[in-house]
Amino acid sequence: MVSSAEGVFKLREVGCKSALSKSGLACWALNCYVGCEHGCTYCYARFASRFSHPGEPWGSFVDVRINAPQVLAQEVRRKRVGRVFVSSVCDGWQPREESYYLTRRCLEILLHYGFPVTILTKSALAGRDLDLLGSGDGVSFGVTLTTFDEGLRRLIEPKSSPTTQRLALLEEAKIRGIRTYAFLGPLLPYLSDTEENLLGLLEAIRGVGVDYFYIDRLNPRYGVWPSLKRLLERHFPYLVREYQKILFDGWIRMEYSEKLRLVVNRLARKLQLDEKMRQCF
Ligand code: SF4
């Protein structure tokens, strides 16, 4: 257990029976950690630890699946080769990975056994492992981008890397010949869904030359609203009511989504990015 000015952080080393799990995002998902120290306010992965960590605030605990590489080394011999998403319910390069090297070691195994991988991270630490990816077929390297406003980024994604560092990762991956993509979202109403912010993000990914990108609105998944509400009440109290309407009033949500779609489509066309766009809403 580690105490800091922000509160108590619980770190545990645990064993796992399986490193690969079935996933809706790819054939398999690899998660070497339970929980994510990045602690994003809007994180959809909370559901994954609702039973193992009841009542513990998201971002305040991480279980390190210490034997993941050993377990994976056995699994890859008997499981069907298929695309692996790294990672689906944590960030594989969250701060503890710097000393544990679990995601790196697992990636080495996956690539050695011919499993295609799709990576998504918000951490500059992933740059450490780009050397593994080469320009191999079947590898996609992506980062999540939400805002260029560093003040907002620190509020909504407190322990993640700044947006400029994530863009630098994409640039480095591109130079290495790796297929790259960006995930723009979830876009937060009135905060990161503004035309100015969207234009900045789209210009940035065009500058890097990503192969494709996803864009998504905010969805009220498990545990997201209580977390966002706390943030809004503290920093943007005038937005609480607006968020409630956009998230939970079916008609307003539809209108909001339609307007956002129009803006996104217009900007993507203007920047000639429409063919690279995969809209999620
Ligand atoms: S980096 Fe991803 S998994 Fe980690 S807290 Fe943020 S959204 Fe959740």
PDB file of C-alpha atoms and ligand atoms in Angstrom:
ATOM      1  CA  MET A   1       0.000   0.000   0.000  1.00  0.00           C
ATOM      2  CA  VAL A   2       1.366   3.438  -0.949  1.00  0.00           C
ATOM      3  CA  SER A   3       0.196   6.684   0.651  1.00  0.00           C
ATOM      4  CA  SER A   4       0.387   9.934  -1.256  1.00  0.00           C
ATOM      5  CA  ALA A   5      -1.067  13.408  -1.088  1.00  0.00           C
ATOM      6  CA  GLU A   6      -3.912  12.152  -3.300  1.00  0.00           C
ATOM      7  CA  GLY A   7      -4.840   9.332  -0.908  1.00  0.00           C
ATOM      8  CA  VAL A   8      -4.032   5.673  -0.409  1.00  0.00           C
ATOM      9  CA  PHE A   9      -3.059   3.648  -3.442  1.00  0.00           C
ATOM     10  CA  LYS A  10      -3.294  -0.137  -3.145  1.00  0.00           C
ATOM     11  CA  LEU A  11      -0.860  -2.218  -5.141  1.00  0.00           C
ATOM     12  CA  ARG A  12      -1.108  -6.013  -4.944  1.00  0.00           C
ATOM     13  CA  GLU A  13       0.711  -8.767  -6.757  1.00  0.00           C
ATOM     14  CA  VAL A  14      -1.713 -11.521  -7.695  1.00  0.00           C
ATOM     15  CA  GLY A  15      -1.613 -14.676  -9.769  1.00  0.00           C
ATOM     16  CA  CYS A  16      -3.820 -15.331 -12.787  1.00  0.00           C
ATOM     17  CA  LYS A  17      -5.050 -18.521 -14.399  1.00  0.00           C
ATOM     18  CA  SER A  18      -5.475 -17.029 -17.834  1.00  0.00           C
ATOM     19  CA  ALA A  19      -3.820 -14.086 -19.580  1.00  0.00           C
ATOM     20  CA  LEU A  20      -6.017 -13.992 -22.674  1.00  0.00           C
ATOM     21  CA  SER A  21      -9.743 -13.399 -22.384  1.00  0.00           C
ATOM     22  CA  LYS A  22     -12.410 -13.339 -25.061  1.00  0.00           C
ATOM     23  CA  SER A  23     -13.142  -9.799 -26.202  1.00  0.00           C
ATOM     24  CA  GLY A  24     -15.691  -7.874 -28.201  1.00  0.00           C
ATOM     25  CA  LEU A  25     -12.875  -5.613 -29.410  1.00  0.00           C
ATOM     26  CA  ALA A  26     -10.837  -8.367 -31.067  1.00  0.00           C
ATOM     27  CA  CYS A  27     -10.603 -12.113 -30.810  1.00  0.00           C
ATOM     28  CA  TRP A  28      -8.730 -11.878 -27.496  1.00  0.00           C
ATOM     29  CA  ALA A  29      -7.794  -9.256 -24.941  1.00  0.00           C
ATOM     30  CA  LEU A  30      -4.621  -9.174 -22.876  1.00  0.00           C
ATOM     31  CA  ASN A  31      -4.709  -7.442 -19.498  1.00  0.00           C
ATOM     32  CA  CYS A  32      -1.656  -7.782 -17.257  1.00  0.00           C
ATOM     33  CA  TYR A  33      -3.179  -5.534 -14.609  1.00  0.00           C
ATOM     34  CA  VAL A  34      -6.545  -5.345 -12.871  1.00  0.00           C
ATOM     35  CA  GLY A  35      -7.397  -1.683 -12.400  1.00  0.00           C
ATOM     36  CA  CYS A  36      -5.715   1.297 -13.969  1.00  0.00           C
ATOM     37  CA  GLU A  37      -3.695   3.953 -12.199  1.00  0.00           C
ATOM     38  CA  HIS A  38      -4.445   6.449 -14.961  1.00  0.00           C
ATOM     39  CA  GLY A  39      -7.806   6.847 -13.246  1.00  0.00           C
ATOM     40  CA  CYS A  40      -9.720   8.419 -16.132  1.00  0.00           C
ATOM     41  CA  THR A  41     -12.965   9.985 -14.945  1.00  0.00           C
ATOM     42  CA  TYR A  42     -14.952   8.545 -17.835  1.00  0.00           C
ATOM     43  CA  CYS A  43     -13.300   5.096 -17.882  1.00  0.00           C
ATOM     44  CA  TYR A  44     -15.578   2.328 -19.172  1.00  0.00           C
ATOM     45  CA  ALA A  45     -13.403  -0.426 -17.654  1.00  0.00           C
ATOM     46  CA  ARG A  46     -14.755  -0.004 -14.127  1.00  0.00           C
ATOM     47  CA  PHE A  47     -17.208  -2.843 -14.626  1.00  0.00           C
ATOM     48  CA  ALA A  48     -14.339  -5.334 -14.791  1.00  0.00           C
ATOM     49  CA  SER A  49     -13.416  -4.921 -11.125  1.00  0.00           C
ATOM     50  CA  ARG A  50     -16.822  -4.206  -9.620  1.00  0.00           C
ATOM     51  CA  PHE A  51     -16.836  -7.557  -7.806  1.00  0.00           C
ATOM     52  CA  SER A  52     -13.135  -7.878  -6.983  1.00  0.00           C
ATOM     53  CA  HIS A  53     -12.790  -4.307  -5.667  1.00  0.00           C
ATOM     54  CA  PRO A  54     -16.220  -3.231  -4.413  1.00  0.00           C
ATOM     55  CA  GLY A  55     -16.241   0.313  -3.060  1.00  0.00           C
ATOM     56  CA  GLU A  56     -12.630   1.061  -4.026  1.00  0.00           C
ATOM     57  CA  PRO A  57     -12.372   4.221  -6.142  1.00  0.00           C
ATOM     58  CA  TRP A  58     -11.258   3.602  -9.711  1.00  0.00           C
ATOM     59  CA  GLY A  59      -7.599   4.588 -10.104  1.00  0.00           C
ATOM     60  CA  SER A  60      -6.796   3.888  -6.424  1.00  0.00           C
ATOM     61  CA  PHE A  61      -5.821   0.223  -6.849  1.00  0.00           C
ATOM     62  CA  VAL A  62      -3.921  -2.011  -9.227  1.00  0.00           C
ATOM     63  CA  ASP A  63      -3.541  -5.753  -9.040  1.00  0.00           C
ATOM     64  CA  VAL A  64      -0.402  -6.843 -10.859  1.00  0.00           C
ATOM     65  CA  ARG A  65      -0.968 -10.203 -12.556  1.00  0.00           C
ATOM     66  CA  ILE A  66       2.542 -11.186 -11.828  1.00  0.00           C
ATOM     67  CA  ASN A  67       2.564 -14.547 -13.651  1.00  0.00           C
ATOM     68  CA  ALA A  68       0.864 -13.300 -16.834  1.00  0.00           C
ATOM     69  CA  PRO A  69       3.870 -13.981 -19.132  1.00  0.00           C
ATOM     70  CA  GLN A  70       4.285 -17.558 -17.842  1.00  0.00           C
ATOM     71  CA  VAL A  71       0.572 -18.273 -18.196  1.00  0.00           C
ATOM     72  CA  LEU A  72       0.469 -16.692 -21.648  1.00  0.00           C
ATOM     73  CA  ALA A  73       3.437 -18.754 -22.810  1.00  0.00           C
ATOM     74  CA  GLN A  74       1.309 -21.866 -22.177  1.00  0.00           C
ATOM     75  CA  GLU A  75      -1.917 -20.405 -23.571  1.00  0.00           C
ATOM     76  CA  VAL A  76      -0.514 -19.408 -26.952  1.00  0.00           C
ATOM     77  CA  ARG A  77       0.314 -23.057 -27.629  1.00  0.00           C
ATOM     78  CA  ARG A  78      -3.285 -24.179 -27.275  1.00  0.00           C
ATOM     79  CA  LYS A  79      -5.447 -21.162 -28.110  1.00  0.00           C
ATOM     80  CA  ARG A  80      -6.583 -20.260 -31.600  1.00  0.00           C
ATOM     81  CA  VAL A  81      -4.384 -17.622 -33.229  1.00  0.00           C
ATOM     82  CA  GLY A  82      -6.443 -14.433 -33.443  1.00  0.00           C
ATOM     83  CA  ARG A  83      -6.089 -10.695 -32.958  1.00  0.00           C
ATOM     84  CA  VAL A  84      -5.290  -9.594 -29.406  1.00  0.00           C
ATOM     85  CA  PHE A  85      -6.379  -6.220 -28.057  1.00  0.00           C
ATOM     86  CA  VAL A  86      -3.802  -4.730 -25.650  1.00  0.00           C
ATOM     87  CA  SER A  87      -5.395  -3.818 -23.318  1.00  0.00           C
ATOM     88  CA  SER A  88      -9.157  -3.773 -22.884  1.00  0.00           C
ATOM     89  CA  VAL A  89      -9.772  -3.099 -19.175  1.00  0.00           C
ATOM     90  CA  CYS A  90      -6.541  -1.360 -18.180  1.00  0.00           C
ATOM     91  CA  ASP A  91      -3.746   0.545 -19.868  1.00  0.00           C
ATOM     92  CA  GLY A  92      -0.947  -1.937 -20.514  1.00  0.00           C
ATOM     93  CA  TRP A  93       1.631   0.842 -20.058  1.00  0.00           C
ATOM     94  CA  GLN A  94       0.240   2.414 -16.905  1.00  0.00           C
ATOM     95  CA  PRO A  95       2.967   3.554 -14.457  1.00  0.00           C
ATOM     96  CA  ARG A  96       3.659   0.157 -12.798  1.00  0.00           C
ATOM     97  CA  GLU A  97       4.584  -1.386 -16.141  1.00  0.00           C
ATOM     98  CA  GLU A  98       7.786   0.649 -16.035  1.00  0.00           C
ATOM     99  CA  SER A  99       9.211  -1.742 -13.453  1.00  0.00           C
ATOM    100  CA  TYR A 100       7.180  -4.935 -14.060  1.00  0.00           C
ATOM    101  CA  TYR A 101       7.645  -5.278 -17.860  1.00  0.00           C
ATOM    102  CA  LEU A 102       4.626  -7.611 -18.004  1.00  0.00           C
ATOM    103  CA  THR A 103       2.967  -6.131 -21.079  1.00  0.00           C
ATOM    104  CA  ARG A 104       6.316  -6.043 -22.863  1.00  0.00           C
ATOM    105  CA  ARG A 105       7.080  -9.667 -22.067  1.00  0.00           C
ATOM    106  CA  CYS A 106       3.588 -10.745 -23.128  1.00  0.00           C
ATOM    107  CA  LEU A 107       3.875  -8.827 -26.395  1.00  0.00           C
ATOM    108  CA  GLU A 108       7.130 -10.637 -27.154  1.00  0.00           C
ATOM    109  CA  ILE A 109       5.345 -13.951 -26.703  1.00  0.00           C
ATOM    110  CA  LEU A 110       2.303 -12.973 -28.775  1.00  0.00           C
ATOM    111  CA  LEU A 111       4.389 -11.717 -31.664  1.00  0.00           C
ATOM    112  CA  HIS A 112       6.668 -14.737 -31.531  1.00  0.00           C
ATOM    113  CA  TYR A 113       3.650 -17.033 -31.896  1.00  0.00           C
ATOM    114  CA  GLY A 114       2.147 -14.994 -34.742  1.00  0.00           C
ATOM    115  CA  PHE A 115      -0.770 -13.383 -32.920  1.00  0.00           C
ATOM    116  CA  PRO A 116      -1.734 -10.053 -34.568  1.00  0.00           C
ATOM    117  CA  VAL A 117      -2.052  -7.269 -31.995  1.00  0.00           C
ATOM    118  CA  THR A 118      -3.958  -4.021 -31.703  1.00  0.00           C
ATOM    119  CA  ILE A 119      -2.543  -1.706 -29.087  1.00  0.00           C
ATOM    120  CA  LEU A 120      -4.295   1.247 -27.475  1.00  0.00           C
ATOM    121  CA  THR A 121      -2.637   3.388 -24.828  1.00  0.00           C
ATOM    122  CA  LYS A 122      -2.474   6.799 -23.203  1.00  0.00           C
ATOM    123  CA  SER A 123       1.052   6.323 -21.936  1.00  0.00           C
ATOM    124  CA  ALA A 124       4.357   7.573 -23.294  1.00  0.00           C
ATOM    125  CA  LEU A 125       5.924   4.477 -21.700  1.00  0.00           C
ATOM    126  CA  ALA A 126       4.671   2.467 -24.688  1.00  0.00           C
ATOM    127  CA  GLY A 127       7.491   4.115 -26.663  1.00  0.00           C
ATOM    128  CA  ARG A 128       9.870   1.815 -24.784  1.00  0.00           C
ATOM    129  CA  ASP A 129       8.363  -1.191 -26.567  1.00  0.00           C
ATOM    130  CA  LEU A 130       7.968   0.093 -30.112  1.00  0.00           C
ATOM    131  CA  ASP A 131      11.178  -1.759 -30.930  1.00  0.00           C
ATOM    132  CA  LEU A 132       9.243  -5.034 -30.578  1.00  0.00           C
ATOM    133  CA  LEU A 133       6.636  -4.120 -33.138  1.00  0.00           C
ATOM    134  CA  GLY A 134       8.870  -3.600 -36.160  1.00  0.00           C
ATOM    135  CA  SER A 135       6.769  -3.054 -39.234  1.00  0.00           C
ATOM    136  CA  GLY A 136       5.195  -6.444 -38.741  1.00  0.00           C
ATOM    137  CA  ASP A 137       2.006  -7.393 -40.502  1.00  0.00           C
ATOM    138  CA  GLY A 138      -0.952  -7.495 -38.215  1.00  0.00           C
ATOM    139  CA  VAL A 139       0.282  -4.879 -35.749  1.00  0.00           C
ATOM    140  CA  SER A 140      -1.766  -1.726 -35.160  1.00  0.00           C
ATOM    141  CA  PHE A 141      -0.557   0.856 -32.696  1.00  0.00           C
ATOM    142  CA  GLY A 142      -3.006   3.459 -31.416  1.00  0.00           C
ATOM    143  CA  VAL A 143      -3.312   6.170 -28.817  1.00  0.00           C
ATOM    144  CA  THR A 144      -6.380   7.794 -27.305  1.00  0.00           C
ATOM    145  CA  LEU A 145      -6.592  11.561 -27.775  1.00  0.00           C
ATOM    146  CA  THR A 146      -9.231  13.694 -26.125  1.00  0.00           C
ATOM    147  CA  THR A 147      -8.011  17.247 -25.644  1.00  0.00           C
ATOM    148  CA  PHE A 148      -5.117  19.654 -26.090  1.00  0.00           C
ATOM    149  CA  ASP A 149      -6.195  21.515 -22.965  1.00  0.00           C
ATOM    150  CA  GLU A 150      -3.670  20.233 -20.424  1.00  0.00           C
ATOM    151  CA  GLY A 151      -5.700  21.524 -17.487  1.00  0.00           C
ATOM    152  CA  LEU A 152      -8.695  19.511 -18.645  1.00  0.00           C
ATOM    153  CA  ARG A 153      -6.541  16.489 -19.473  1.00  0.00           C
ATOM    154  CA  ARG A 154      -5.182  16.437 -15.917  1.00  0.00           C
ATOM    155  CA  LEU A 155      -8.720  16.547 -14.560  1.00  0.00           C
ATOM    156  CA  ILE A 156     -10.194  13.802 -16.715  1.00  0.00           C
ATOM    157  CA  GLU A 157      -7.149  11.523 -17.245  1.00  0.00           C
ATOM    158  CA  PRO A 158      -5.014  12.375 -14.220  1.00  0.00           C
ATOM    159  CA  LYS A 159      -2.077   9.950 -14.460  1.00  0.00           C
ATOM    160  CA  SER A 160      -1.963   9.541 -18.227  1.00  0.00           C
ATOM    161  CA  SER A 161       0.629  11.164 -20.485  1.00  0.00           C
ATOM    162  CA  PRO A 162       0.012  14.594 -22.011  1.00  0.00           C
ATOM    163  CA  THR A 163      -1.579  14.667 -25.446  1.00  0.00           C
ATOM    164  CA  THR A 164       1.599  15.977 -27.090  1.00  0.00           C
ATOM    165  CA  GLN A 165       3.523  12.938 -25.803  1.00  0.00           C
ATOM    166  CA  ARG A 166       0.884  10.574 -27.181  1.00  0.00           C
ATOM    167  CA  LEU A 167       1.155  12.266 -30.557  1.00  0.00           C
ATOM    168  CA  ALA A 168       4.926  11.891 -30.409  1.00  0.00           C
ATOM    169  CA  LEU A 169       4.379   8.156 -29.895  1.00  0.00           C
ATOM    170  CA  LEU A 170       2.283   7.972 -33.041  1.00  0.00           C
ATOM    171  CA  GLU A 171       4.969   9.862 -34.955  1.00  0.00           C
ATOM    172  CA  GLU A 172       7.664   7.487 -33.763  1.00  0.00           C
ATOM    173  CA  ALA A 173       5.557   4.444 -34.589  1.00  0.00           C
ATOM    174  CA  LYS A 174       4.878   5.859 -38.044  1.00  0.00           C
ATOM    175  CA  ILE A 175       8.586   6.427 -38.658  1.00  0.00           C
ATOM    176  CA  ARG A 176       9.179   2.799 -37.727  1.00  0.00           C
ATOM    177  CA  GLY A 177       6.686   1.727 -40.371  1.00  0.00           C
ATOM    178  CA  ILE A 178       4.047   0.539 -37.887  1.00  0.00           C
ATOM    179  CA  ARG A 179       0.370   0.850 -38.825  1.00  0.00           C
ATOM    180  CA  THR A 180      -1.027   3.607 -36.597  1.00  0.00           C
ATOM    181  CA  TYR A 181      -4.433   4.821 -35.515  1.00  0.00           C
ATOM    182  CA  ALA A 182      -6.012   7.220 -33.041  1.00  0.00           C
ATOM    183  CA  PHE A 183      -9.063   6.888 -30.864  1.00  0.00           C
ATOM    184  CA  LEU A 184     -10.681  10.309 -30.389  1.00  0.00           C
ATOM    185  CA  GLY A 185     -12.971  10.011 -27.448  1.00  0.00           C
ATOM    186  CA  PRO A 186     -15.026   9.798 -25.558  1.00  0.00           C
ATOM    187  CA  LEU A 187     -15.819  13.403 -26.440  1.00  0.00           C
ATOM    188  CA  LEU A 188     -17.139  15.173 -23.362  1.00  0.00           C
ATOM    189  CA  PRO A 189     -20.057  17.540 -24.038  1.00  0.00           C
ATOM    190  CA  TYR A 190     -19.081  21.233 -23.824  1.00  0.00           C
ATOM    191  CA  LEU A 191     -15.548  20.324 -22.725  1.00  0.00           C
ATOM    192  CA  SER A 192     -13.847  18.323 -25.469  1.00  0.00           C
ATOM    193  CA  ASP A 193     -16.579  18.112 -28.110  1.00  0.00           C
ATOM    194  CA  THR A 194     -16.138  21.755 -29.133  1.00  0.00           C
ATOM    195  CA  GLU A 195     -15.437  22.501 -32.770  1.00  0.00           C
ATOM    196  CA  GLU A 196     -12.141  24.111 -31.816  1.00  0.00           C
ATOM    197  CA  ASN A 197     -10.941  21.030 -29.933  1.00  0.00           C
ATOM    198  CA  LEU A 198     -12.139  18.633 -32.618  1.00  0.00           C
ATOM    199  CA  LEU A 199     -10.404  20.613 -35.323  1.00  0.00           C
ATOM    200  CA  GLY A 200      -7.181  20.593 -33.299  1.00  0.00           C
ATOM    201  CA  LEU A 201      -7.318  16.829 -32.798  1.00  0.00           C
ATOM    202  CA  LEU A 202      -8.127  16.124 -36.432  1.00  0.00           C
ATOM    203  CA  GLU A 203      -5.364  18.430 -37.690  1.00  0.00           C
ATOM    204  CA  ALA A 204      -2.929  16.725 -35.339  1.00  0.00           C
ATOM    205  CA  ILE A 205      -3.705  13.207 -36.548  1.00  0.00           C
ATOM    206  CA  ARG A 206      -3.629  14.369 -40.146  1.00  0.00           C
ATOM    207  CA  GLY A 207      -0.171  15.824 -39.437  1.00  0.00           C
ATOM    208  CA  VAL A 208       1.015  12.463 -38.134  1.00  0.00           C
ATOM    209  CA  GLY A 209      -0.576  10.603 -41.030  1.00  0.00           C
ATOM    210  CA  VAL A 210      -2.437   7.938 -39.060  1.00  0.00           C
ATOM    211  CA  ASP A 211      -3.820   5.103 -41.158  1.00  0.00           C
ATOM    212  CA  TYR A 212      -7.282   5.371 -39.597  1.00  0.00           C
ATOM    213  CA  PHE A 213      -9.057   6.762 -36.567  1.00  0.00           C
ATOM    214  CA  TYR A 214     -12.124   6.164 -34.415  1.00  0.00           C
ATOM    215  CA  ILE A 215     -14.269   8.889 -32.942  1.00  0.00           C
ATOM    216  CA  ASP A 216     -16.844   8.440 -30.221  1.00  0.00           C
ATOM    217  CA  ARG A 217     -19.271  10.326 -28.024  1.00  0.00           C
ATOM    218  CA  LEU A 218     -19.593   9.839 -24.267  1.00  0.00           C
ATOM    219  CA  ASN A 219     -21.594   6.773 -23.242  1.00  0.00           C
ATOM    220  CA  PRO A 220     -23.144   6.229 -19.805  1.00  0.00           C
ATOM    221  CA  ARG A 221     -21.469   2.899 -19.080  1.00  0.00           C
ATOM    222  CA  TYR A 222     -21.208   1.255 -15.664  1.00  0.00           C
ATOM    223  CA  GLY A 223     -19.974   3.670 -12.980  1.00  0.00           C
ATOM    224  CA  VAL A 224     -19.239   6.521 -15.378  1.00  0.00           C
ATOM    225  CA  TRP A 225     -21.964   8.956 -14.337  1.00  0.00           C
ATOM    226  CA  PRO A 226     -21.215   9.038 -10.579  1.00  0.00           C
ATOM    227  CA  SER A 227     -17.560   9.648 -11.354  1.00  0.00           C
ATOM    228  CA  LEU A 228     -18.215  12.350 -13.946  1.00  0.00           C
ATOM    229  CA  LYS A 229     -20.836  13.981 -11.759  1.00  0.00           C
ATOM    230  CA  ARG A 230     -18.294  14.402  -8.952  1.00  0.00           C
ATOM    231  CA  LEU A 231     -15.886  16.058 -11.360  1.00  0.00           C
ATOM    232  CA  LEU A 232     -18.556  18.322 -12.832  1.00  0.00           C
ATOM    233  CA  GLU A 233     -19.919  19.360  -9.434  1.00  0.00           C
ATOM    234  CA  ARG A 234     -16.447  20.368  -8.365  1.00  0.00           C
ATOM    235  CA  HIS A 235     -15.137  22.049 -11.499  1.00  0.00           C
ATOM    236  CA  PHE A 236     -18.045  22.690 -13.886  1.00  0.00           C
ATOM    237  CA  PRO A 237     -21.228  22.801 -11.753  1.00  0.00           C
ATOM    238  CA  TYR A 238     -23.168  24.600 -14.503  1.00  0.00           C
ATOM    239  CA  LEU A 239     -22.795  21.483 -16.687  1.00  0.00           C
ATOM    240  CA  VAL A 240     -24.310  18.874 -14.351  1.00  0.00           C
ATOM    241  CA  ARG A 241     -27.847  19.347 -15.607  1.00  0.00           C
ATOM    242  CA  GLU A 242     -26.720  19.478 -19.256  1.00  0.00           C
ATOM    243  CA  TYR A 243     -24.868  16.171 -18.897  1.00  0.00           C
ATOM    244  CA  GLN A 244     -27.849  14.530 -17.235  1.00  0.00           C
ATOM    245  CA  LYS A 245     -29.997  15.482 -20.204  1.00  0.00           C
ATOM    246  CA  ILE A 246     -27.471  14.410 -22.836  1.00  0.00           C
ATOM    247  CA  LEU A 247     -26.766  11.085 -21.164  1.00  0.00           C
ATOM    248  CA  PHE A 248     -30.201  10.060 -19.969  1.00  0.00           C
ATOM    249  CA  ASP A 249     -32.903  11.831 -21.965  1.00  0.00           C
ATOM    250  CA  GLY A 250     -33.360   9.711 -25.083  1.00  0.00           C
ATOM    251  CA  TRP A 251     -34.607  12.514 -27.311  1.00  0.00           C
ATOM    252  CA  ILE A 252     -31.940  15.031 -26.266  1.00  0.00           C
ATOM    253  CA  ARG A 253     -29.266  12.373 -26.562  1.00  0.00           C
ATOM    254  CA  MET A 254     -30.359  11.653 -30.132  1.00  0.00           C
ATOM    255  CA  GLU A 255     -30.357  15.352 -31.041  1.00  0.00           C
ATOM    256  CA  TYR A 256     -26.966  15.873 -29.440  1.00  0.00           C
ATOM    257  CA  SER A 257     -25.478  12.886 -31.280  1.00  0.00           C
ATOM    258  CA  GLU A 258     -26.871  14.039 -34.601  1.00  0.00           C
ATOM    259  CA  LYS A 259     -25.411  17.527 -34.181  1.00  0.00           C
ATOM    260  CA  LEU A 260     -22.047  16.117 -33.158  1.00  0.00           C
ATOM    261  CA  ARG A 261     -22.080  13.749 -36.125  1.00  0.00           C
ATOM    262  CA  LEU A 262     -22.684  16.649 -38.508  1.00  0.00           C
ATOM    263  CA  VAL A 263     -19.797  18.671 -37.075  1.00  0.00           C
ATOM    264  CA  VAL A 264     -17.438  15.687 -37.105  1.00  0.00           C
ATOM    265  CA  ASN A 265     -18.353  14.797 -40.695  1.00  0.00           C
ATOM    266  CA  ARG A 266     -17.929  18.381 -41.877  1.00  0.00           C
ATOM    267  CA  LEU A 267     -14.515  18.767 -40.240  1.00  0.00           C
ATOM    268  CA  ALA A 268     -13.307  15.371 -41.442  1.00  0.00           C
ATOM    269  CA  ARG A 269     -14.341  16.236 -45.010  1.00  0.00           C
ATOM    270  CA  LYS A 270     -12.676  19.621 -44.794  1.00  0.00           C
ATOM    271  CA  LEU A 271      -9.405  17.971 -43.773  1.00  0.00           C
ATOM    272  CA  GLN A 272      -9.874  15.105 -46.237  1.00  0.00           C
ATOM    273  CA  LEU A 273      -9.908  12.599 -43.424  1.00  0.00           C
ATOM    274  CA  ASP A 274     -13.380  11.194 -44.017  1.00  0.00           C
ATOM    275  CA  GLU A 275     -12.123   7.995 -45.604  1.00  0.00           C
ATOM    276  CA  LYS A 276      -9.961   7.245 -42.593  1.00  0.00           C
ATOM    277  CA  MET A 277     -12.744   7.828 -40.091  1.00  0.00           C
ATOM    278  CA  ARG A 278     -14.594   5.052 -38.254  1.00  0.00           C
ATOM    279  CA  GLN A 279     -17.414   6.699 -36.388  1.00  0.00           C
ATOM    280  CA  CYS A 280     -18.614   4.836 -33.307  1.00  0.00           C
ATOM    281  CA  PHE A 281     -21.935   6.606 -32.843  1.00  0.00           C
TER     282      PHE A 281
HETATM  283  S1  SF4 B   1      -6.241   4.617 -19.482  1.00  0.00           S
HETATM  284 FE1  SF4 B   1      -8.008   3.468 -20.237  1.00  0.00          FE
HETATM  285  S2  SF4 B   1      -8.266   1.781 -18.800  1.00  0.00           S
HETATM  286 FE2  SF4 B   1      -6.957   3.285 -17.828  1.00  0.00          FE
HETATM  287  S3  SF4 B   1      -8.336   4.546 -16.614  1.00  0.00           S
HETATM  288 FE3  SF4 B   1      -8.046   5.546 -18.596  1.00  0.00          FE
HETATM  289  S4  SF4 B   1      -9.738   4.835 -19.871  1.00  0.00           S
HETATM  290 FE4  SF4 B   1      -9.570   3.447 -18.117  1.00  0.00          FE
END
